[in-house]
Structures are given as C-alpha cells and as structure tokens.
CSV table of C-alpha atoms in Angstrom, one decimal:
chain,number,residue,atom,x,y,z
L,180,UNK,CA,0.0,0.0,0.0
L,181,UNK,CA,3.0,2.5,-0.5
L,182,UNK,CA,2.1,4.8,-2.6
L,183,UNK,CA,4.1,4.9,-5.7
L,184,UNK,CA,5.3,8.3,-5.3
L,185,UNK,CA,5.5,10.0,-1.9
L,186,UNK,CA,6.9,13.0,-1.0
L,187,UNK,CA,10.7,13.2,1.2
L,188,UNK,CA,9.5,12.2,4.6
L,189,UNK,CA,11.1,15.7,5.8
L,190,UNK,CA,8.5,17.3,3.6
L,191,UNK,CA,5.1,15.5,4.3
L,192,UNK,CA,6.5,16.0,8.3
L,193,UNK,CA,6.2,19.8,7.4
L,194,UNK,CA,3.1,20.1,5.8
L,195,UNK,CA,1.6,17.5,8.2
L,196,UNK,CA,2.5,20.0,11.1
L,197,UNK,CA,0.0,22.9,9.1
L,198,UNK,CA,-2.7,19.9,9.4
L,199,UNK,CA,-5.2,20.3,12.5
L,200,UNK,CA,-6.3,16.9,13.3
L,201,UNK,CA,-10.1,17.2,14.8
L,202,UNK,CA,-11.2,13.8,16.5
L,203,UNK,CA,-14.8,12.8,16.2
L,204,UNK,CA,-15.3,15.0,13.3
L,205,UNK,CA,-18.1,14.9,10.9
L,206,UNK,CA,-18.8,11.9,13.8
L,207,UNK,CA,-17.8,10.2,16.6
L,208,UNK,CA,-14.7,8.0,16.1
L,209,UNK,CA,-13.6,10.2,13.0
L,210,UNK,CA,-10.1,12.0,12.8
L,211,UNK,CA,-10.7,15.0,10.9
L,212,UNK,CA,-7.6,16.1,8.9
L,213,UNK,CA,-8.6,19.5,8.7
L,214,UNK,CA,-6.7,21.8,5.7
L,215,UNK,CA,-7.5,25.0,6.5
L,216,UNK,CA,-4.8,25.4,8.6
L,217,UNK,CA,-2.6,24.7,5.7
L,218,UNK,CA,-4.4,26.5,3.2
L,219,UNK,CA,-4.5,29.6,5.3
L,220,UNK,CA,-0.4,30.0,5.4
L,221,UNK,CA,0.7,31.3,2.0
L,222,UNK,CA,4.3,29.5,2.4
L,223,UNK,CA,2.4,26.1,2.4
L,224,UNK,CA,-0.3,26.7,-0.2
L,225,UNK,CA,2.6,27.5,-2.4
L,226,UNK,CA,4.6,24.4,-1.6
L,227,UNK,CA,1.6,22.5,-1.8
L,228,UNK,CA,0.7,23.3,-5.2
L,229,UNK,CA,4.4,23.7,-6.4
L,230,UNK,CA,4.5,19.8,-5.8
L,231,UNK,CA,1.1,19.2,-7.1
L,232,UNK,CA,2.2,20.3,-10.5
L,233,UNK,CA,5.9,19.6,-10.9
L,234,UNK,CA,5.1,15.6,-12.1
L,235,UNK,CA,2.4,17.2,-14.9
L,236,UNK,CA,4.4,20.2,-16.4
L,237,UNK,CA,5.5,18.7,-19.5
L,238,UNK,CA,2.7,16.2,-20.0
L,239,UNK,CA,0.7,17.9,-22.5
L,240,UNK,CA,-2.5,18.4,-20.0
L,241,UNK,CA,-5.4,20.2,-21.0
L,242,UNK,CA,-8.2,19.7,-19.0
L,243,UNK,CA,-7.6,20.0,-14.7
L,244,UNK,CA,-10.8,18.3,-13.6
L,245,UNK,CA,-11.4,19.1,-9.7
L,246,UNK,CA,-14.5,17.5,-7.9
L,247,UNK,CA,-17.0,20.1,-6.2
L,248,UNK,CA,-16.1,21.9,-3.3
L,249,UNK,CA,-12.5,21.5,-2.0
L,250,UNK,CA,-10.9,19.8,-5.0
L,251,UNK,CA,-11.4,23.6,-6.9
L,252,UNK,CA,-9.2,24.9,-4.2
L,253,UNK,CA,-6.6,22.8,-5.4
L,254,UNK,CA,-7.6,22.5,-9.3
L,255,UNK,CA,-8.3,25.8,-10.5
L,256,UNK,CA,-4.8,27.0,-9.5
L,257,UNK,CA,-3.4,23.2,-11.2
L,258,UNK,CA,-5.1,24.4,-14.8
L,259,UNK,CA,-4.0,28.0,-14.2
L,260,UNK,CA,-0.2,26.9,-13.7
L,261,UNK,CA,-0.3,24.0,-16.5
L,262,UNK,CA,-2.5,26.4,-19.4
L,263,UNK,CA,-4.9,23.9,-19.0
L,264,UNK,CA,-8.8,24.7,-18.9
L,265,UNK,CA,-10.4,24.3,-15.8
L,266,UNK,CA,-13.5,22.0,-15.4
L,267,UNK,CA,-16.1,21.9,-12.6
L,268,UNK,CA,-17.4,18.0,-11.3
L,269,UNK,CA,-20.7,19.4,-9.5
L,270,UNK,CA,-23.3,18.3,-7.6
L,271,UNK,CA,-26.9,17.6,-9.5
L,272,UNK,CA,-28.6,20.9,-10.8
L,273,UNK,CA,-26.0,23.1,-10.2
L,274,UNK,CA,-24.6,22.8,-13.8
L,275,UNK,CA,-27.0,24.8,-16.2
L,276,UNK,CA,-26.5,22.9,-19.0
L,277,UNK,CA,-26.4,19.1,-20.7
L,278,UNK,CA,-24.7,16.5,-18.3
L,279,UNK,CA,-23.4,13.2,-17.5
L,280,UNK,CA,-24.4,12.2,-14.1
L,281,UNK,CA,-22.8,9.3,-12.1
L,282,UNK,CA,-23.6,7.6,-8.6
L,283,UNK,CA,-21.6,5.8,-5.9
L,284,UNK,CA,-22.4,4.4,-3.1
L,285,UNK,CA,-21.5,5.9,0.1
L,286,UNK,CA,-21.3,4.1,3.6
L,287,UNK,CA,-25.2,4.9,3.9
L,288,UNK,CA,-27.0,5.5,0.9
L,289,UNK,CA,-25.5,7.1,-2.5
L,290,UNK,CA,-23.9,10.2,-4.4
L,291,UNK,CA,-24.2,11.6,-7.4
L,292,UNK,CA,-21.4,14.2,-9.1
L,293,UNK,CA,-22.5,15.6,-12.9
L,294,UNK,CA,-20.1,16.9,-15.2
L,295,UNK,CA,-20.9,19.0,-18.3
L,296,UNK,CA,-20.7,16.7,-21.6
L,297,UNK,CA,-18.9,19.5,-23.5
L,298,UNK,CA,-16.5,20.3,-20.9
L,299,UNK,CA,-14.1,18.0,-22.1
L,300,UNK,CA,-13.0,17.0,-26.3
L,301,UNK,CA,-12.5,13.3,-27.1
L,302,UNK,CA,-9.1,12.8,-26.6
L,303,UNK,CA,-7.8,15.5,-24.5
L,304,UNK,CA,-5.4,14.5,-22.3
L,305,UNK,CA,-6.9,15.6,-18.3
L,306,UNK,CA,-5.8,15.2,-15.2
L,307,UNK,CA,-8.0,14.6,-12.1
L,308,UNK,CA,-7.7,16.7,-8.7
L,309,UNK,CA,-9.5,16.6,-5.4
L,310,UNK,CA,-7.7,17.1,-1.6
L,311,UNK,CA,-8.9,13.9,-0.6
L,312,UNK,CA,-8.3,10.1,-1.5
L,313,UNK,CA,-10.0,8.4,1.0
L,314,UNK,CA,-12.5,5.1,0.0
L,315,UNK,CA,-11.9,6.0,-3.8
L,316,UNK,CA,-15.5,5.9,-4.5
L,317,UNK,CA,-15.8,9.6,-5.6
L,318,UNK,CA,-12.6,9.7,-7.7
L,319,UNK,CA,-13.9,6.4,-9.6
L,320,UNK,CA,-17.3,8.4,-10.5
L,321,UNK,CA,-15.3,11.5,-11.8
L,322,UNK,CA,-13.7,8.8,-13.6
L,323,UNK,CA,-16.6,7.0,-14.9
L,324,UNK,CA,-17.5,10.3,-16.3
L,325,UNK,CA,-14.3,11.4,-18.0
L,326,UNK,CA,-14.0,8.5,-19.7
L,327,UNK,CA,-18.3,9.0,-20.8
L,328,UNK,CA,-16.7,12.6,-22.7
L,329,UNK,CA,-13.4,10.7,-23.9
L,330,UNK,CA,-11.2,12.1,-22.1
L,331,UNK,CA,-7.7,10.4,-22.2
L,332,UNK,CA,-7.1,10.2,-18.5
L,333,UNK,CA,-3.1,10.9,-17.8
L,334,UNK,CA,-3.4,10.9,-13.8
L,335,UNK,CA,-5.2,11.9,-10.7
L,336,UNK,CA,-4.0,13.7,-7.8
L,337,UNK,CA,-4.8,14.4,-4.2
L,338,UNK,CA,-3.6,16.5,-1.8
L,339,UNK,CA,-4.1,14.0,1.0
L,340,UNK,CA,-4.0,10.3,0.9
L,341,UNK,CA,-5.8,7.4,3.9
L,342,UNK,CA,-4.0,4.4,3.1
L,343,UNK,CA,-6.0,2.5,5.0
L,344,UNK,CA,-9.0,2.9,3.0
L,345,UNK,CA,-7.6,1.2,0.3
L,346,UNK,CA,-9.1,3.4,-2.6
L,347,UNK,CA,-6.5,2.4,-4.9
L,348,UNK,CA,-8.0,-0.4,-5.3
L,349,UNK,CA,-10.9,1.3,-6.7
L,350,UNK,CA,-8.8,3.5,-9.2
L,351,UNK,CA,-6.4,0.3,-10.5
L,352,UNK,CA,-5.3,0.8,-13.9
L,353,UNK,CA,-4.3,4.5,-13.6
L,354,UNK,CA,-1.4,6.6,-11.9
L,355,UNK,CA,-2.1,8.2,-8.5
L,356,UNK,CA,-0.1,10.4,-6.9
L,357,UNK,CA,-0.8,11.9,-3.1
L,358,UNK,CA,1.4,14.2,-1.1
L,359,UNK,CA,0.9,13.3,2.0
L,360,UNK,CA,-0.2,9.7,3.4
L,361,UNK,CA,-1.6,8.7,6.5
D,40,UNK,CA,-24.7,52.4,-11.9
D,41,UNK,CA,-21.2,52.3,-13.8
D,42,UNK,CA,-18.5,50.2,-11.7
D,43,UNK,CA,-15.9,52.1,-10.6
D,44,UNK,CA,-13.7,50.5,-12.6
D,45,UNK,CA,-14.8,49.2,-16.1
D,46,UNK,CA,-12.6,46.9,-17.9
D,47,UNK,CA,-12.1,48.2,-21.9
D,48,UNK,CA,-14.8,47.4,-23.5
D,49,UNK,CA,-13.3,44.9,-26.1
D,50,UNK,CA,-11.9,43.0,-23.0
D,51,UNK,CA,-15.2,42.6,-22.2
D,52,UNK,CA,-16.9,41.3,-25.5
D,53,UNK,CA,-14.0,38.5,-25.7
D,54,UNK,CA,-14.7,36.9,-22.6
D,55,UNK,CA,-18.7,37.6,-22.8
D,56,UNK,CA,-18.2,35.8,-26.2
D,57,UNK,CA,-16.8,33.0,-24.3
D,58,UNK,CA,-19.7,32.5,-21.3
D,59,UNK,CA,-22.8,31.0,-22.6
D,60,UNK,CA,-25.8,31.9,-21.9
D,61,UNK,CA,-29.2,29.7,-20.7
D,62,UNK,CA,-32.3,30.9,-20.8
D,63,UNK,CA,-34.5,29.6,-17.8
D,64,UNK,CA,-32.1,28.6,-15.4
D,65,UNK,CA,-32.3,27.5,-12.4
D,66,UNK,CA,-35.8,28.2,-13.2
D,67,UNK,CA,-38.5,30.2,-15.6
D,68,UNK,CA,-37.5,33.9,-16.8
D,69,UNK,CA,-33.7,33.9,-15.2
D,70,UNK,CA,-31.1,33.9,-17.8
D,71,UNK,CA,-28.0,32.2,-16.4
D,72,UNK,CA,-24.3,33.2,-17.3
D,73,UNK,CA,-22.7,30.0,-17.5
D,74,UNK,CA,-18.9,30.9,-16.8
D,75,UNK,CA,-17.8,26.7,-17.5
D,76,UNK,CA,-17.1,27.5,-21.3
D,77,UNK,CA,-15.0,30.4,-20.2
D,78,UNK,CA,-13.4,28.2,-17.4
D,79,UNK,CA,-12.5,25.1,-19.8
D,80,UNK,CA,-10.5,27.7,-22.2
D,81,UNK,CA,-6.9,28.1,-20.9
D,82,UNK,CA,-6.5,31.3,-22.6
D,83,UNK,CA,-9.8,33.2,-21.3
D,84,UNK,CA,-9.2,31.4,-17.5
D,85,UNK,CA,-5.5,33.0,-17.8
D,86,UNK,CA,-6.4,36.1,-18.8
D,87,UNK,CA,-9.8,36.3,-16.2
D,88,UNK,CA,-7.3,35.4,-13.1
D,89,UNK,CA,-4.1,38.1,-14.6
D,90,UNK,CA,-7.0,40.7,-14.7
D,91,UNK,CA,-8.5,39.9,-11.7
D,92,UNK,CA,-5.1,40.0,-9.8
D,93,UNK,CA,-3.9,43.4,-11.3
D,94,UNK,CA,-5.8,45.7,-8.9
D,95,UNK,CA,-3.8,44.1,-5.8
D,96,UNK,CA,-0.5,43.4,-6.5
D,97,UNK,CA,1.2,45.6,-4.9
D,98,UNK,CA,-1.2,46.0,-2.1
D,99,UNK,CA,-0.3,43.7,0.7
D,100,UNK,CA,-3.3,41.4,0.8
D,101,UNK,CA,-2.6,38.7,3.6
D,102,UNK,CA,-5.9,36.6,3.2
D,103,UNK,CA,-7.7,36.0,-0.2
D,104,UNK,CA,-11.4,35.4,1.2
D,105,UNK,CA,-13.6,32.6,-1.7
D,106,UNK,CA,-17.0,31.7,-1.2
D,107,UNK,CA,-17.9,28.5,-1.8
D,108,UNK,CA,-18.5,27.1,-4.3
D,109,UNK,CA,-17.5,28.6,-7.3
D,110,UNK,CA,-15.5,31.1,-5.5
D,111,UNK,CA,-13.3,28.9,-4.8
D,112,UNK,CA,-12.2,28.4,-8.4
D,113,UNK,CA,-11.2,32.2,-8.5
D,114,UNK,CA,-9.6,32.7,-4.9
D,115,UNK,CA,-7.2,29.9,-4.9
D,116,UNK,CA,-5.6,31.0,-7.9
D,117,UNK,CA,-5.6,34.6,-6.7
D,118,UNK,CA,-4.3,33.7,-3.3
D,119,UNK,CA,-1.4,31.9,-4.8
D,120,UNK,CA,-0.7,34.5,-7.2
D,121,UNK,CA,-0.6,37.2,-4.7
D,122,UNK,CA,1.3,35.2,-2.3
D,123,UNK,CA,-1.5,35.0,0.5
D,124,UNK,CA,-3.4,33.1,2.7
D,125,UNK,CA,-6.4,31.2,1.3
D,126,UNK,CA,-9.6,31.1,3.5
D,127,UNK,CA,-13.2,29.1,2.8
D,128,UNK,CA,-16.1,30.3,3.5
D,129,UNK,CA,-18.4,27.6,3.8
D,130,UNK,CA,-21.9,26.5,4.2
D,131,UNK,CA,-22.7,25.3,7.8
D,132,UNK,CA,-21.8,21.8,9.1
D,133,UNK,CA,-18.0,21.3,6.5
D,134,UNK,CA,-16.1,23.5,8.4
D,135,UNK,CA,-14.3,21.3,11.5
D,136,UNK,CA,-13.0,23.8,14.0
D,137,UNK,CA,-15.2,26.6,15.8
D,138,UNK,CA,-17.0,29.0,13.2
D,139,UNK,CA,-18.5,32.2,13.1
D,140,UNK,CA,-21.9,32.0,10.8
D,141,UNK,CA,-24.0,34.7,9.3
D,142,UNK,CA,-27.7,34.6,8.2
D,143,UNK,CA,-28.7,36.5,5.3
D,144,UNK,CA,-32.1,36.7,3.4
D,145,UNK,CA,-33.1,35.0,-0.5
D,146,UNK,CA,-35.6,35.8,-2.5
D,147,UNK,CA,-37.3,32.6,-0.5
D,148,UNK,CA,-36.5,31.6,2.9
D,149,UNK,CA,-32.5,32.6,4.3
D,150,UNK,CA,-29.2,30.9,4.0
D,151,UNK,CA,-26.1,30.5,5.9
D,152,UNK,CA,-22.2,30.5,5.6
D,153,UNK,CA,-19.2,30.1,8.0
D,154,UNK,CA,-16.0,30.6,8.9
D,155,UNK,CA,-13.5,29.3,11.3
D,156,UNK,CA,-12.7,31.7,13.9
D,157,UNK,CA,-8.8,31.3,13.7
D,158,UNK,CA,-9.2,31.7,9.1
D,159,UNK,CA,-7.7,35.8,10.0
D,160,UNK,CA,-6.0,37.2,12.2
D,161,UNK,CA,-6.9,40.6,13.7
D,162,UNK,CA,-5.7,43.6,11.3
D,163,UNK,CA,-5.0,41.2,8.5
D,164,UNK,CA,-5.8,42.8,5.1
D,165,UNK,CA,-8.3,40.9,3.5
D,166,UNK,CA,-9.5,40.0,-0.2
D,167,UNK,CA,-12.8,39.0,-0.8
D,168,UNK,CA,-13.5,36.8,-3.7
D,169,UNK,CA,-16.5,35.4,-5.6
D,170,UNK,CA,-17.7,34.9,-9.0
D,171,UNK,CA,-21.0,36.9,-9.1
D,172,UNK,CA,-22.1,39.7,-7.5
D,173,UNK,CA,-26.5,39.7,-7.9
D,174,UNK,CA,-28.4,41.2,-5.4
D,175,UNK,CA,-25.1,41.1,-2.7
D,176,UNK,CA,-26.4,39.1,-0.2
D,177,UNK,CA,-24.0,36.7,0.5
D,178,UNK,CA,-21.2,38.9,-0.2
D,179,UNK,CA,-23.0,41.0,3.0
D,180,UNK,CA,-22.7,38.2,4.9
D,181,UNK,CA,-18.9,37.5,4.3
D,182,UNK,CA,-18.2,41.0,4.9
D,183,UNK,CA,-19.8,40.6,8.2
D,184,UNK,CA,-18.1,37.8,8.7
D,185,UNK,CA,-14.1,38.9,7.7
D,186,UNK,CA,-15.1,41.9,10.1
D,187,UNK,CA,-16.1,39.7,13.5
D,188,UNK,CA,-12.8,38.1,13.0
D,189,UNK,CA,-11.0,42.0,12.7
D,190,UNK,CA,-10.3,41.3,9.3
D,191,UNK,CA,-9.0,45.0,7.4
D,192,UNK,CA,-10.9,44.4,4.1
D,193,UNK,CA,-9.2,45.9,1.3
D,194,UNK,CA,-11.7,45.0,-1.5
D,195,UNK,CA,-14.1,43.0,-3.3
D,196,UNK,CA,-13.6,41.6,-6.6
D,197,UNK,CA,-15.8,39.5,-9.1
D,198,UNK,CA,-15.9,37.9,-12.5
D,199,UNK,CA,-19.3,38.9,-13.5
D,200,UNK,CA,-21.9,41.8,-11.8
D,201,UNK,CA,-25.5,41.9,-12.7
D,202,UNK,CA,-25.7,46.2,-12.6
D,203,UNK,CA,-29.4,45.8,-12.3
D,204,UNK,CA,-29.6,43.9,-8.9
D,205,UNK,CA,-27.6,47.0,-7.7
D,206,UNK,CA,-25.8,44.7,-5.0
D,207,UNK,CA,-23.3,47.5,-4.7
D,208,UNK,CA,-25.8,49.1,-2.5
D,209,UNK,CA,-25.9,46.3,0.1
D,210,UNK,CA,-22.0,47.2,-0.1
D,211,UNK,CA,-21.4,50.8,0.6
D,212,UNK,CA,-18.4,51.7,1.4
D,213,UNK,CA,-15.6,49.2,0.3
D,214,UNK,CA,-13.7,48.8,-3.5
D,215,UNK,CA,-15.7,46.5,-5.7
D,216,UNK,CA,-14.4,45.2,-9.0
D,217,UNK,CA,-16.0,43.4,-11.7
D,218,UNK,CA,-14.5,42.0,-14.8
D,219,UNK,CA,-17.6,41.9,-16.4
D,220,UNK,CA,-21.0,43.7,-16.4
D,221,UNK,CA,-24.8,42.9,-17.7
C-alpha cells in the first residue's frame, strides 16, 4: 500500500505540522484532517501546489478536472499553472446545461457528481484533482464520467492520501499520486 | 450604476463571447451566465485570473477570502498568485473547527455560511473573492463575517456583476471590482 510516489518524509512532516487533526469530526470515532490550517499559510499553499504540479508540467495536459467543493481549491490554481482549462465536477442541478451524471455508493446510501458533456474533447489529455483520496469511491465516478466525454485520462492527484482505506484499489489501472499519506 | 472600474470594452466582448448563456435557469425567466465554457478555455481562465489580480498586487493582501463554491475556483488561484493566505467560506456543518456564521435573506427563505474563527488574524488585510455579485447578499454576509474576525478588508472583486440587482448598494463603502457587467 505504498504509494508509488510519496513525497521526502522531511517534507510531508512539514506540511503534516499545518494539518489540524479534529477527533470525532463529521462523527464520533472520525479523525478530521482539517486543511485550512494549511491553506491559510501562503508559504504552504505555495509548496503545496508547487509539488502538485511539478510531475504534470510537461505532460501535455489540457483539461484539470477538480471535484466540487474542496478539490477547486486545489484545481483551478493546477489548470491556471499547467495552461490547461479548468473544469467543474458538481453536484446535481447546479450545472445549467447538458450532463453526465454518475452515482456511488456511500457508507449509507449514494452520491451523485454531474459533469458537463462538452466540458471535455475526445481525446484530450486531463488530469484529475480533489484534496482527498479516502474510499476512492468519488474519484472512480469523476472517472466513470471522464472517460463518458473521452477524455484520455493521464493521472489523478490528491492533496491527502488514507491508506488505509484502500481506494486504490478502486482507481487500479491509472497513476495516482498523493502528497501526503496517512 | 457604472462600476468604478470598467474593464475596456473589447476585453469585455471576448470573454462575454466565451460565457454561454441559458435561458430559464435555475428556473422560468432567469437567464444564467454559465462561466464553465470560459473556465475550460486556458486562454480566457488565464487572462480572467491576470485581470482579476492586477488591482492588488502591490497592495499587501494577507488573506484571499472565496466563497464556496465557485469562489473557490477564482480565490485559490488569486491567493497563490498574490502570495497570501487562502480562506473558505463555507456553508454550515464542512467546516471542522469553531466557526462564526452569518444569516442572510433569498428571495425565498434565508441561507447561511461560515467561517472558522482562527481563518484571519486581527488587522490582517483581507480580499474577498466570488464569482458573481447579484443582489449582494451573500457577499453582506462574508463581509460581516471577515469583520467579526478583525479582518481589514481591502476589496471586493468578481468575475461577472449583474448592474441591475444593484448589490453594490448592500456594499457601501468598500472597492468592488468586476470584470464583467450585464
């Protein structure tokens, strides 16, 4: 379960000291990795995209795809650094024109994310983006629907990887990269 | 009406020529300015962000403000760019740590948003960030909220404004920018 690319131990001990860890949090018997603490010093935004980035820059990307809310946090500034276009995964109804939906199950009951169907060109080469690789199950439906628009799928990236989730297992066949594991 | 600070007209047409427009969204007799063609063009979502930074370069903003969710997609980038903090504003319940909320009024029924008490600290110059400014009233309500936390705002900036809500009156008294007006 290592992932394939982490970051200089030294480093992820850093940005893991900017992390506020809130037990019990959305419920009792959660750890909470809370980002904002992170987010809020410039010094570790920077770094934090900075790495992001750096394995993408020459890899022809042209679509950044970032999953609705915190995964635009890290994705619009991707796209805006790689001269890729940006492109919203929402929730359902709040994209005002023709979509793709696609549902996953959650622990109780399902999800649903809906992506434009023009946002991306058959064949363009994207890379995927949210904070969070926990279960996998999200990232696998933003998959689902890249793949629906044709999208040539180069890698997907996460600020913040829980190992012991396992949702690698859900995203086999495709190169994942996280900065920080816990 | 005119905002204080017009971008050249021809600026304007090119990126109005790249937001499409939807008739009847959400609902009946709202036209909806649909900024994801806009977003998904590297060229426009370059120049959009350059422009939107220009104003505060120089000014010593320590906190880019975003509301979620689109907001987001415009105050990351501009917090990286101008080398400050990024802070959330969220809807009630995401944010982990103790919050400050603020109630403000729709058209039906009210809404809420939050932030966490420790996002500024006290005299920090602030940047507020979000992509449309309508009738103002959640903008209101991060204002309030930036200033319970001692926040110094030093402006307000948006993609698009829609001059005939006049949500610069719910606003008095602070630098608005818009990229865009209709």
């Amino acid at each position: 379960m290592n992932p394939a690319h982490p970051l200089p131990s030294e480093k992820q001990l850093a940005l893991k000291s900017a992390i506020r860890e809130i037990p019990d949090f959305p419920k009792k018997g959660i750890l909470f990795y809370d980002i904002t603490t992170l987010l809020k010093d410039p010094m570790s935004f920077s770094v934090i995209l900075g790495e992001l980035a750096a394995p993408y820059k020459e890899a022809g990307i042209r679509k950044v795809v970032a999953i609705e809310a915190r995964g635009f946090i890290f994705g619009a500034p991707l796209a805006h650094h790689l001269r890729a276009g940006f492109v919203p995964i929402r929730k359902p109804g709040k994209l005002p024109s023709d979509v793709y939906e696609s549902t996953y199950s959650l622990e109780y009951g399902n999800s649903t994310i809906a992506v434009h169907r023009d946002a991306i060109a058959r064949g363009e080469r994207v890379l995927l983006v949210d904070d969070l690789l926990a279960t996998g199950g999200t990232m696998a439906a933003a998959v689902d629907l890249v793949k629906r628009l044709g999208g040539e799928i180069f890698g997907l990236a996460f600020l913040v990887e829980l190992t012991d989730l396992k949702g690698r297992d859900k995203l086999k066949g495709y190169d994942i990269r996280s900065l920080i594991q816990y």
